[in-house]
Short mmCIF file of C-alpha atoms in Angstrom, two decimals:
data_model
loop_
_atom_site.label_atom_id
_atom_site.label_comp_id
_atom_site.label_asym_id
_atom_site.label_seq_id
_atom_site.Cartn_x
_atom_site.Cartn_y
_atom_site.Cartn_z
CA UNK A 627 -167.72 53.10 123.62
CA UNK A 628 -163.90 52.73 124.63
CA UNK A 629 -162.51 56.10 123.95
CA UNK A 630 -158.29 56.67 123.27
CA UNK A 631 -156.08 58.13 125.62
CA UNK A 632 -154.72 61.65 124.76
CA UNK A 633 -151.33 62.26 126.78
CA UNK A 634 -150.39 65.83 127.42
CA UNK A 635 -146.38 67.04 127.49
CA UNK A 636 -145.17 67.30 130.80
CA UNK A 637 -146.79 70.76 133.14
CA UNK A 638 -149.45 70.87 130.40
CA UNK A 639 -152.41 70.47 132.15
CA UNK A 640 -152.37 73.67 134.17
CA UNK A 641 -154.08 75.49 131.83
CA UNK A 642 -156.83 73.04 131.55
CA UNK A 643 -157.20 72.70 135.25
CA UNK A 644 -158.03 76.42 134.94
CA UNK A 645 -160.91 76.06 133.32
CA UNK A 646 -159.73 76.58 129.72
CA UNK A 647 -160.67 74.07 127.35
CA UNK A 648 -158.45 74.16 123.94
CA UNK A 649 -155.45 71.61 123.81
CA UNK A 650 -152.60 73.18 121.44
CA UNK A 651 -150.94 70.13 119.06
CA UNK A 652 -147.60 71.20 120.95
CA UNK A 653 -149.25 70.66 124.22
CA UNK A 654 -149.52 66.91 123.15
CA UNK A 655 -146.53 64.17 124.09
CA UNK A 656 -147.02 62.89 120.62
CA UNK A 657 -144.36 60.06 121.62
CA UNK A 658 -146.74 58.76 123.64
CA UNK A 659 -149.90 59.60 121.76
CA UNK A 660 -148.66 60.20 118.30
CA UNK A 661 -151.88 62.65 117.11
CA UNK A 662 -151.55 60.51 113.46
CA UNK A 663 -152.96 57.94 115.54
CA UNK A 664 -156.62 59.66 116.28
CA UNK A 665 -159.67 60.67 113.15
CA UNK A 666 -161.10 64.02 112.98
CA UNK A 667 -163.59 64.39 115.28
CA UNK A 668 -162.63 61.25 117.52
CA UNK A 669 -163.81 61.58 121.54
CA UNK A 670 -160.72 60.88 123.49
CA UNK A 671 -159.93 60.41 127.27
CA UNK A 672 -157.46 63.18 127.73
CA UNK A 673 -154.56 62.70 130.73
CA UNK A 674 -151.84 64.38 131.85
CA UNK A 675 -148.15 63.45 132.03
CA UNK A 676 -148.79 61.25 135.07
CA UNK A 677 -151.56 59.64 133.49
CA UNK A 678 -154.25 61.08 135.67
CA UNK A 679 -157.33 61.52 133.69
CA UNK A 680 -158.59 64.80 133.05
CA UNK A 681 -162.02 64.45 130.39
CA UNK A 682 -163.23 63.80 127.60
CA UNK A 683 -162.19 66.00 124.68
CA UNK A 684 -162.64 65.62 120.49
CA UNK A 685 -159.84 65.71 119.03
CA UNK A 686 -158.81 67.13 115.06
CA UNK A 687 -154.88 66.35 114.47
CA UNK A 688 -155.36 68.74 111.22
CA UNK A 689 -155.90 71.92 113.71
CA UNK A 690 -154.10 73.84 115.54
CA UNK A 691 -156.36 73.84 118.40
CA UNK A 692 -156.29 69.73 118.40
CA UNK A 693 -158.61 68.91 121.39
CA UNK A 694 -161.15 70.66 122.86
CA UNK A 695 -162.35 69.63 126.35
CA UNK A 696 -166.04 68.34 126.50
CA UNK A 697 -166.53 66.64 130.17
CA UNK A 698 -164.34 66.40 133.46
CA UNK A 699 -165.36 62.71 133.35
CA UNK A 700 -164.61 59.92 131.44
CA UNK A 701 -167.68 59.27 129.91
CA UNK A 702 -168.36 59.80 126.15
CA UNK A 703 -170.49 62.49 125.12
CA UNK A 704 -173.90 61.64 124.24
CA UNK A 705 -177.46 62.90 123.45
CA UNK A 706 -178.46 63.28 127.15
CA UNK A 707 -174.64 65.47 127.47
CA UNK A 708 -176.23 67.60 125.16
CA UNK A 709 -179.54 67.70 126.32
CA UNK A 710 -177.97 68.49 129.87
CA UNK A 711 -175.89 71.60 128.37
CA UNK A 712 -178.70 72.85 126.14
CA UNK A 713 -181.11 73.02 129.01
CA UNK A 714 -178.35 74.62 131.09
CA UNK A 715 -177.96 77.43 128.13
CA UNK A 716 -181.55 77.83 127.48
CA UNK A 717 -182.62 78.34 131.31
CA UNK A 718 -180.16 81.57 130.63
CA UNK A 719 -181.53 83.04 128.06
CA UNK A 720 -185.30 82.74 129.09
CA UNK A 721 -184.29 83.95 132.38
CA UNK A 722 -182.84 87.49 130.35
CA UNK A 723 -185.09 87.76 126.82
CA UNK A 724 -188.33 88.17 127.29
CA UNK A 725 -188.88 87.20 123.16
CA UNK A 726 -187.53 84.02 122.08
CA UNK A 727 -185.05 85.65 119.93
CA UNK A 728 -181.08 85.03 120.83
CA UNK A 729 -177.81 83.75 120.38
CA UNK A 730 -179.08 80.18 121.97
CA UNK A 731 -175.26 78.15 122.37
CA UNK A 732 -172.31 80.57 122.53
CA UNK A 733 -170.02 77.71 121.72
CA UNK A 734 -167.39 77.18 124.83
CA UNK A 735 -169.16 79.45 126.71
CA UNK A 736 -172.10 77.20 127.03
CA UNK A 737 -169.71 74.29 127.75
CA UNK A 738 -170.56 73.52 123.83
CA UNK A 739 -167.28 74.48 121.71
CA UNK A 740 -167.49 74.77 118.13
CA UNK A 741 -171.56 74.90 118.45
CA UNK A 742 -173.68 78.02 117.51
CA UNK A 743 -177.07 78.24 117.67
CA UNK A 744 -179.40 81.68 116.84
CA UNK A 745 -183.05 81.73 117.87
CA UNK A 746 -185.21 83.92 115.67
CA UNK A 747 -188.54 82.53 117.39
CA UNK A 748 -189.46 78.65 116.12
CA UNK A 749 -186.37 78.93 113.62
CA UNK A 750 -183.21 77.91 114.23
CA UNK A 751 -179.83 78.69 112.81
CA UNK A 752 -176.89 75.94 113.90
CA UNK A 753 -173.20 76.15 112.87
CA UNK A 754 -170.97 73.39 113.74
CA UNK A 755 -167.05 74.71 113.48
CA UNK A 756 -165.31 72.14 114.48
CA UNK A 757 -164.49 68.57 113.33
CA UNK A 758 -165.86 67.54 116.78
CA UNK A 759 -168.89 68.97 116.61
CA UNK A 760 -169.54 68.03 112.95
CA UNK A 761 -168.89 64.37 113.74
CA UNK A 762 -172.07 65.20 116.41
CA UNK A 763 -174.02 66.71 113.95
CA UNK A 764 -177.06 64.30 114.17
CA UNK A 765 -177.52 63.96 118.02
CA UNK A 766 -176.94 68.34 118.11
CA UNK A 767 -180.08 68.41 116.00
CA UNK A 768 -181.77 65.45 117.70
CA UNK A 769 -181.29 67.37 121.13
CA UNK A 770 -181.84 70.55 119.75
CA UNK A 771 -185.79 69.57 118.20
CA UNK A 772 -186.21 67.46 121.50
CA UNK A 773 -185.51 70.79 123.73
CA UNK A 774 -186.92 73.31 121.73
CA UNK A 775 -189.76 71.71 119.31
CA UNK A 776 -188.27 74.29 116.50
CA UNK A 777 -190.62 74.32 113.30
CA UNK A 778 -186.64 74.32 110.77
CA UNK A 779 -183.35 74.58 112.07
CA UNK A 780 -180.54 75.59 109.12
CA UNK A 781 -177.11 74.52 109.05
CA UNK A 782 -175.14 77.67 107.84
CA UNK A 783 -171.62 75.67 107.57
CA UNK A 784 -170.26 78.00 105.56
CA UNK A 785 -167.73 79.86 108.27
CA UNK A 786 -164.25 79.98 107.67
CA UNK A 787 -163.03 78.53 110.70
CA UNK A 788 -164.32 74.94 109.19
CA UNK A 789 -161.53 75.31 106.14
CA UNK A 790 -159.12 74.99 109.19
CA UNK A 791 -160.90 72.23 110.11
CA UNK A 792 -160.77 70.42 107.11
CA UNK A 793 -164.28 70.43 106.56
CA UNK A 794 -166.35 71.08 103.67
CA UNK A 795 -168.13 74.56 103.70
CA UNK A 796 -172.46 74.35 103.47
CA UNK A 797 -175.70 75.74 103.79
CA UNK A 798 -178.11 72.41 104.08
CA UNK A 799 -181.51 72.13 105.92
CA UNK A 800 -181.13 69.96 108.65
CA UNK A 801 -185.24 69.13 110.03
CA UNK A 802 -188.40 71.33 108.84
CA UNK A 803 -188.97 73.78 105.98
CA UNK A 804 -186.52 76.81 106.10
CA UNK A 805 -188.10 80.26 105.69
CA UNK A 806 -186.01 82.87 103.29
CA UNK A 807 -186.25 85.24 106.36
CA UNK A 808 -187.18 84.76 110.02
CA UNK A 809 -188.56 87.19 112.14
CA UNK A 810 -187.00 89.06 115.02
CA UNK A 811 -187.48 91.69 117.79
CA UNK A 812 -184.86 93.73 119.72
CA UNK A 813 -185.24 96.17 121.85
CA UNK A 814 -188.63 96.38 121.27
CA UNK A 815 -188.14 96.42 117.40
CA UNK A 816 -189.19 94.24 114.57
CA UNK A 817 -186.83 92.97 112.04
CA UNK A 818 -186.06 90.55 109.22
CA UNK A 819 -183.55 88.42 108.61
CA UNK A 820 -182.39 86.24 105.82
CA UNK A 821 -180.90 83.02 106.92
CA UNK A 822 -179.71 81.15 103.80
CA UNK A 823 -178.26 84.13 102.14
CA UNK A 824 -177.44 86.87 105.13
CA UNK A 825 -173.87 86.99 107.06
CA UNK A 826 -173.10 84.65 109.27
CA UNK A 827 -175.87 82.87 110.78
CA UNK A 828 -178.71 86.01 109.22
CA UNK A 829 -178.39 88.53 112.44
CA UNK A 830 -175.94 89.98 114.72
CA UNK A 831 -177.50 89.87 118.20
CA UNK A 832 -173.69 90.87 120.00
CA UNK A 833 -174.62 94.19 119.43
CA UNK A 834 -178.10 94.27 121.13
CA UNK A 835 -177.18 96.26 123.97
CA UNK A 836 -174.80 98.81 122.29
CA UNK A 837 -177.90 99.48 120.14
CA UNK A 838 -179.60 100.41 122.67
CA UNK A 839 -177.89 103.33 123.47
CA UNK A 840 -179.38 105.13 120.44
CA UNK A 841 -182.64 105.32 122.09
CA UNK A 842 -181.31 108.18 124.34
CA UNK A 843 -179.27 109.73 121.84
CA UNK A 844 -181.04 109.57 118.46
CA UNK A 845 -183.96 111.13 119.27
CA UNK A 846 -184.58 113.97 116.78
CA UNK A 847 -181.09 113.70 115.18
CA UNK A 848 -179.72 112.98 111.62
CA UNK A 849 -177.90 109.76 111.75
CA UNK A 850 -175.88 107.57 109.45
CA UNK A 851 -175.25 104.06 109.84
CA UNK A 852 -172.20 102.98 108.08
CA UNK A 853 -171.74 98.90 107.51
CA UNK A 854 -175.85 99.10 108.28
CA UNK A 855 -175.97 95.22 107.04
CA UNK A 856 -180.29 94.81 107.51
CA UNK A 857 -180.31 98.01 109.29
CA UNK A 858 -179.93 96.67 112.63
CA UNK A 859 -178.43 100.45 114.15
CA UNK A 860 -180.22 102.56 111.95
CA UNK A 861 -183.78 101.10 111.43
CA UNK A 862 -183.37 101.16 115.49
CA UNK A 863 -182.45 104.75 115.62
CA UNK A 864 -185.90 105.64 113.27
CA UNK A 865 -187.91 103.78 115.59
CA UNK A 866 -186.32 105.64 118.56
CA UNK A 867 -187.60 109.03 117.43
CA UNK A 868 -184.50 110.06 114.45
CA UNK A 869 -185.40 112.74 112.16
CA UNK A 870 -183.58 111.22 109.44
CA UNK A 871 -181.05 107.99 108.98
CA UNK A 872 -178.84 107.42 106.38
CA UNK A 873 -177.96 103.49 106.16
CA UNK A 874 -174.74 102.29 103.86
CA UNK A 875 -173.58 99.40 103.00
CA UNK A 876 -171.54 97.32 99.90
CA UNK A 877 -174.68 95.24 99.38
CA UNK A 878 -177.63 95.58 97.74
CA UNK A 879 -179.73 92.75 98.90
CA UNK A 880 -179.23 94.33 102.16
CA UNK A 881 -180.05 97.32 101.57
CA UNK A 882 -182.98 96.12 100.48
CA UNK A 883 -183.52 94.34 103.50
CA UNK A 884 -183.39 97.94 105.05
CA UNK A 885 -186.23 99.42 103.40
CA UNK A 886 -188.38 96.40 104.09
CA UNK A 887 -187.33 96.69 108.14
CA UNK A 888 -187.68 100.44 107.73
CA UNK A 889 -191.33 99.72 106.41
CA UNK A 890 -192.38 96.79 108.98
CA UNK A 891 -191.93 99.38 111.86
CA UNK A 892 -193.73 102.43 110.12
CA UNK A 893 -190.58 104.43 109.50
CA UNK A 894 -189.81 103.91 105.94
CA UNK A 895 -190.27 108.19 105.36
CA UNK A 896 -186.91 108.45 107.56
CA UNK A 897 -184.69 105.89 105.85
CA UNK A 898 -182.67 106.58 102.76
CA UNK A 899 -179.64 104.10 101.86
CA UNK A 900 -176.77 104.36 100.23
CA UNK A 901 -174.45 101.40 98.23
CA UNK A 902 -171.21 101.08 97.96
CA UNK A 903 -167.57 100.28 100.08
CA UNK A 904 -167.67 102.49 103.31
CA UNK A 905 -164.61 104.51 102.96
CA UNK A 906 -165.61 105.20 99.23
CA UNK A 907 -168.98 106.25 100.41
CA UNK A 908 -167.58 108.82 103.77
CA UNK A 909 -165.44 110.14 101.19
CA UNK A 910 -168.21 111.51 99.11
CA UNK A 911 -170.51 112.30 101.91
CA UNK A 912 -167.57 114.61 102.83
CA UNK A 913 -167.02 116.05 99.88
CA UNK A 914 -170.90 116.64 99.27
CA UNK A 915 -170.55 118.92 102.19
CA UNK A 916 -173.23 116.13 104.14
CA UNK A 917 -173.48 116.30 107.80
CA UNK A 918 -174.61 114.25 110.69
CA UNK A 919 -175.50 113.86 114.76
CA UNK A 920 -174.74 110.24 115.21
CA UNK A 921 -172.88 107.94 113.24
CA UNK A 922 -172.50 104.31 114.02
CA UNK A 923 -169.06 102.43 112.40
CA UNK A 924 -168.95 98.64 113.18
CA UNK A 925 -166.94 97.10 110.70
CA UNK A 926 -166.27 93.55 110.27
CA UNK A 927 -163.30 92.22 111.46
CA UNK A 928 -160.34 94.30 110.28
CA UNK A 929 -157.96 92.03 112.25
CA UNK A 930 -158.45 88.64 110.86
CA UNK A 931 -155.50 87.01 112.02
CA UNK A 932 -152.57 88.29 115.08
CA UNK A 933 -150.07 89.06 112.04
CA UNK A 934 -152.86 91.24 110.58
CA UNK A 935 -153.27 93.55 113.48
CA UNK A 936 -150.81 96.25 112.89
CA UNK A 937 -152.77 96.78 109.22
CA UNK A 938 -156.13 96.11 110.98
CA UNK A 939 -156.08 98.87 113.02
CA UNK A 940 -154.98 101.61 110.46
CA UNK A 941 -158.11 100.54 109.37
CA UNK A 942 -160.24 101.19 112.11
CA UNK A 943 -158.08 104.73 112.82
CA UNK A 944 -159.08 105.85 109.15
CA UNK A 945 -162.54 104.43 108.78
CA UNK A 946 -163.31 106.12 112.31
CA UNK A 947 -161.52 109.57 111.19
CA UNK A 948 -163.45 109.40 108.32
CA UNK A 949 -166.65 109.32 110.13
CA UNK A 950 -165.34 111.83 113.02
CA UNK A 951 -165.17 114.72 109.82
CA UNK A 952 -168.77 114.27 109.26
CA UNK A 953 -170.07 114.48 112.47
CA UNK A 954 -171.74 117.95 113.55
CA UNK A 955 -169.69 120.11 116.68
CA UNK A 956 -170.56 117.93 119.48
CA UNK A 957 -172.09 114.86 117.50
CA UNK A 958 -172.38 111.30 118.83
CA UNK A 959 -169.80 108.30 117.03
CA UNK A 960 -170.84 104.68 118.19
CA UNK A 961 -167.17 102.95 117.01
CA UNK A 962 -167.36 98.84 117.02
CA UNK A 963 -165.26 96.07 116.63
CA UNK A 964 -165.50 92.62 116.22
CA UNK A 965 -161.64 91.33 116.04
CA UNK A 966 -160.85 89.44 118.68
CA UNK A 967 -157.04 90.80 118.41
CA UNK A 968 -158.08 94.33 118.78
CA UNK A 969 -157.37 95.23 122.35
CA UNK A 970 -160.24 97.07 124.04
CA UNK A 971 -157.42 99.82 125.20
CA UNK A 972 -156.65 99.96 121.49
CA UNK A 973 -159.88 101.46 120.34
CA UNK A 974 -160.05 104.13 122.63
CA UNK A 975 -156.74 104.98 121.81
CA UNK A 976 -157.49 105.01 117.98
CA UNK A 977 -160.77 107.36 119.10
CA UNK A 978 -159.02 109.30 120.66
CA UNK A 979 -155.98 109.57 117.88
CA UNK A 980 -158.29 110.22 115.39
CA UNK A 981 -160.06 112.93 117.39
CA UNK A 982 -156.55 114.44 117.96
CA UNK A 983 -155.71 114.52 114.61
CA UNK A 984 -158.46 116.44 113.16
CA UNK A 985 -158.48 119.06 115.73
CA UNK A 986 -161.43 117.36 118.10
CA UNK A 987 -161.90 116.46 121.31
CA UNK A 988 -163.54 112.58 122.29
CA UNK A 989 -165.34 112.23 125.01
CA UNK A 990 -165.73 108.58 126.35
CA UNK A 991 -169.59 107.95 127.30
CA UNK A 992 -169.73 104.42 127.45
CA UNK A 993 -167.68 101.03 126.40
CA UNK A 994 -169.94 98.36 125.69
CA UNK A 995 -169.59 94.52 124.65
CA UNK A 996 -171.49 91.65 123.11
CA UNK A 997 -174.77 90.96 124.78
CA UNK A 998 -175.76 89.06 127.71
CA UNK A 999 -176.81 86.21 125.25
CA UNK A 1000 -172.82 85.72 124.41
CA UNK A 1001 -171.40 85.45 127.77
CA UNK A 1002 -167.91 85.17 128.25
CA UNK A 1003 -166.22 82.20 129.39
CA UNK A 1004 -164.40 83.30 132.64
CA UNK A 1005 -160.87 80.99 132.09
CA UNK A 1006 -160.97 81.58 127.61
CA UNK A 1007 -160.16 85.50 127.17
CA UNK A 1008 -160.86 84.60 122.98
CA UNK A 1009 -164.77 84.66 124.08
CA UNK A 1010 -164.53 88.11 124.85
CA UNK A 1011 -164.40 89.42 121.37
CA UNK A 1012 -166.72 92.60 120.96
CA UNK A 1013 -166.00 95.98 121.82
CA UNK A 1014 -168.09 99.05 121.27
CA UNK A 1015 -167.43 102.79 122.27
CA UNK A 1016 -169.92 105.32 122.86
CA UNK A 1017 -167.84 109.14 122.18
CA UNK A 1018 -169.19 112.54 121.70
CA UNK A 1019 -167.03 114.12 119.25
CA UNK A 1020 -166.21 118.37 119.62
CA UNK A 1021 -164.57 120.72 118.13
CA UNK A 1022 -161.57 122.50 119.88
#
């Protein structure tokens, strides 16, 4: 395969030489390589001013984020690429999880960008974001069932991100016979999932370890998990000795995914649930006098896009002052956030604001982020997305 040459603008290699891996269209010297010149999804040999070679990247002259970096070679990638960086990814994760059940490719992370893979067990969920990665759809799976031996692997194309990318949004089977849910366990905890018709790719594993901290602090308390999705926080809090947990979320299929987790782990007497939008449903907790020990608040992303941010984070002050009034004198608030544009600094300000302004006091116990199974790539801040908060919330 003779791959294209991609020439970068003069001094703009330096951030690719430091590890990072996006090319930005303005980066390009689009006299020399004119991007109307490449297809979505092409492999290119990407150089810089000088014409020193610098790796193979795919490229997407529709995005903003035009190239991403692949190799530091000059060889195309291929099925054994994959197999290399799959290996790589998996050795990771066996080495951390003692159940097969994990955020498998973290996309540049893993040396893989645009690629997701979950792992609930012999299932597989895949999302391919990017033009680049789409074009490699059919070696990703061949590499994927060659690694792993998975009994289905679902393509849950249906992200956002690909409408930037031009590309058409999906849910298709891709090898075996999907299940409607999968099976899970973390921390010690079963769970179901529904793949096809859950969020994202059926299961949020970033929050593994922040879920953890309920086992210390739930123990014989009344809790209420707000945005409970399948009950990931709150099923967990039942199992780790709660008196009584209060799960609520906008949808019903959900919900009813809660009572059948609640159920699988013998706790279904504890759980009660509770439909409809979040700051509807604090509102009339509050005004039906309701009280609780711990509540857990991790939204989805408030802060969609940068010019969103200022509006984004009202939203996390309110939605967290909203949970702060229903918390018993020195109660436990697990605050979350997913935007990548919310500063970590910025939510313990906005805890601490919010205490402030009702007459409380916050006291930081712990900051957590996504799990061990999402690591961070050390030169692309963007990977580090998730923050979590641990406070204990008292009166003055």
């Amino acid at each position: 395969m003779t791959l294209q040459r991609l020439r970068l603008a003069k001094n703009e290699d330096k951030r690719l030489r430091s590890g990072h891996l996006w090319i930005y269209s303005n980066e390009v010297d689009t006299q020399a390589t004119p991007l109307r010149n490449f297809s979505a999804g092409e492999q290119v040999i990407v150089e810089n001013q000088q014409g020193k070679s610098l790796g193979v990247a795919y490229v997407n002259p529709q995005s903003l984020i035009c190239a991403r970096m692949m190799t530091n070679d000059e060889r195309p990638v291929d099925l054994n690429t994959l197999k290399k960086r799959i290996k790589s990814a998996l050795a990771l994760r066996e080495q951390l999880f003692d159940q097969p059940c994990y955020r498998l490719i973290y996309g540049e992370s893993d040396l893989l960008p645009g690629l997701v893979v979950d792992r609930f067990g012999d299932h597989l969920c895949v999302q391919l974001n990017t033009a680049g990665m789409d074009a490699m759809r059919d070696i990703v799976i061949e590499a994927l069932v060659r690694m792993l031996q998975p009994t289905s692997i679902l393509l849950r194309n249906d992200a956002g991100v690909r409408k930037l990318e031009g590309l058409p949004l999906e849910v298709v089977t891709a090898y075996g016979e999907v299940p409607d849910e999968v099976e899970l366990i973390e921390n010690g905890v079963r769970f179901l999932a529904p793949l096809a018709a859950g969020q994202k790719t059926g299961w949020f594993y970033d929050q593994r370890p922040n879920r953890e901290w309920l086992r210390n602090i739930a123990p014989g308390k009344r809790v209420l998990d707000v945005f409970s999705y399948v009950g990931s926080f709150g099923v967990q809090a039942a199992v780790f000795g709660a008196d009584d947990v209060w799960c609520a979320d906008i949808s019903e299929s959900a919900l009813d995914m809660v009572h059948k987790n609640a159920e699988l782990n013998g706790v279904a007497d504890k759980l009660s649930t509770v439909q409809g939008d979040a700051f509807t449903t604090l509102k009339s907790l509050k005004e039906a006098d309701e009280r609780f020990d711990v509540i857990i608040v991790d939204p989805p992303a408030f802060i969609k896009r940068k010019k969103d941010q200022k509006e984004g984070i009202l939203a996390y002050r309110r939605i967290n002052e909203m949970a702060m009034r229903l918390l018993n004198d020195g109660g436990f608030l697990i605050s979350g956030s997913c935007s990548m544009h919310m500063p970590r600094e910025e939510l313990l300000d906005l805890v601490r604001a919010s205490a402030r302004h009702i007459d409380r006091h916050a006291q930081i116990l712990a900051e957590g982020m996504q799990g061990m199974d999402h690591p961070v790539h050390s030169a692309i801040p963007e990977t580090r997305y998730l923050k979590a908060v641990l406070s204990r919330i008292s009166r003055i």
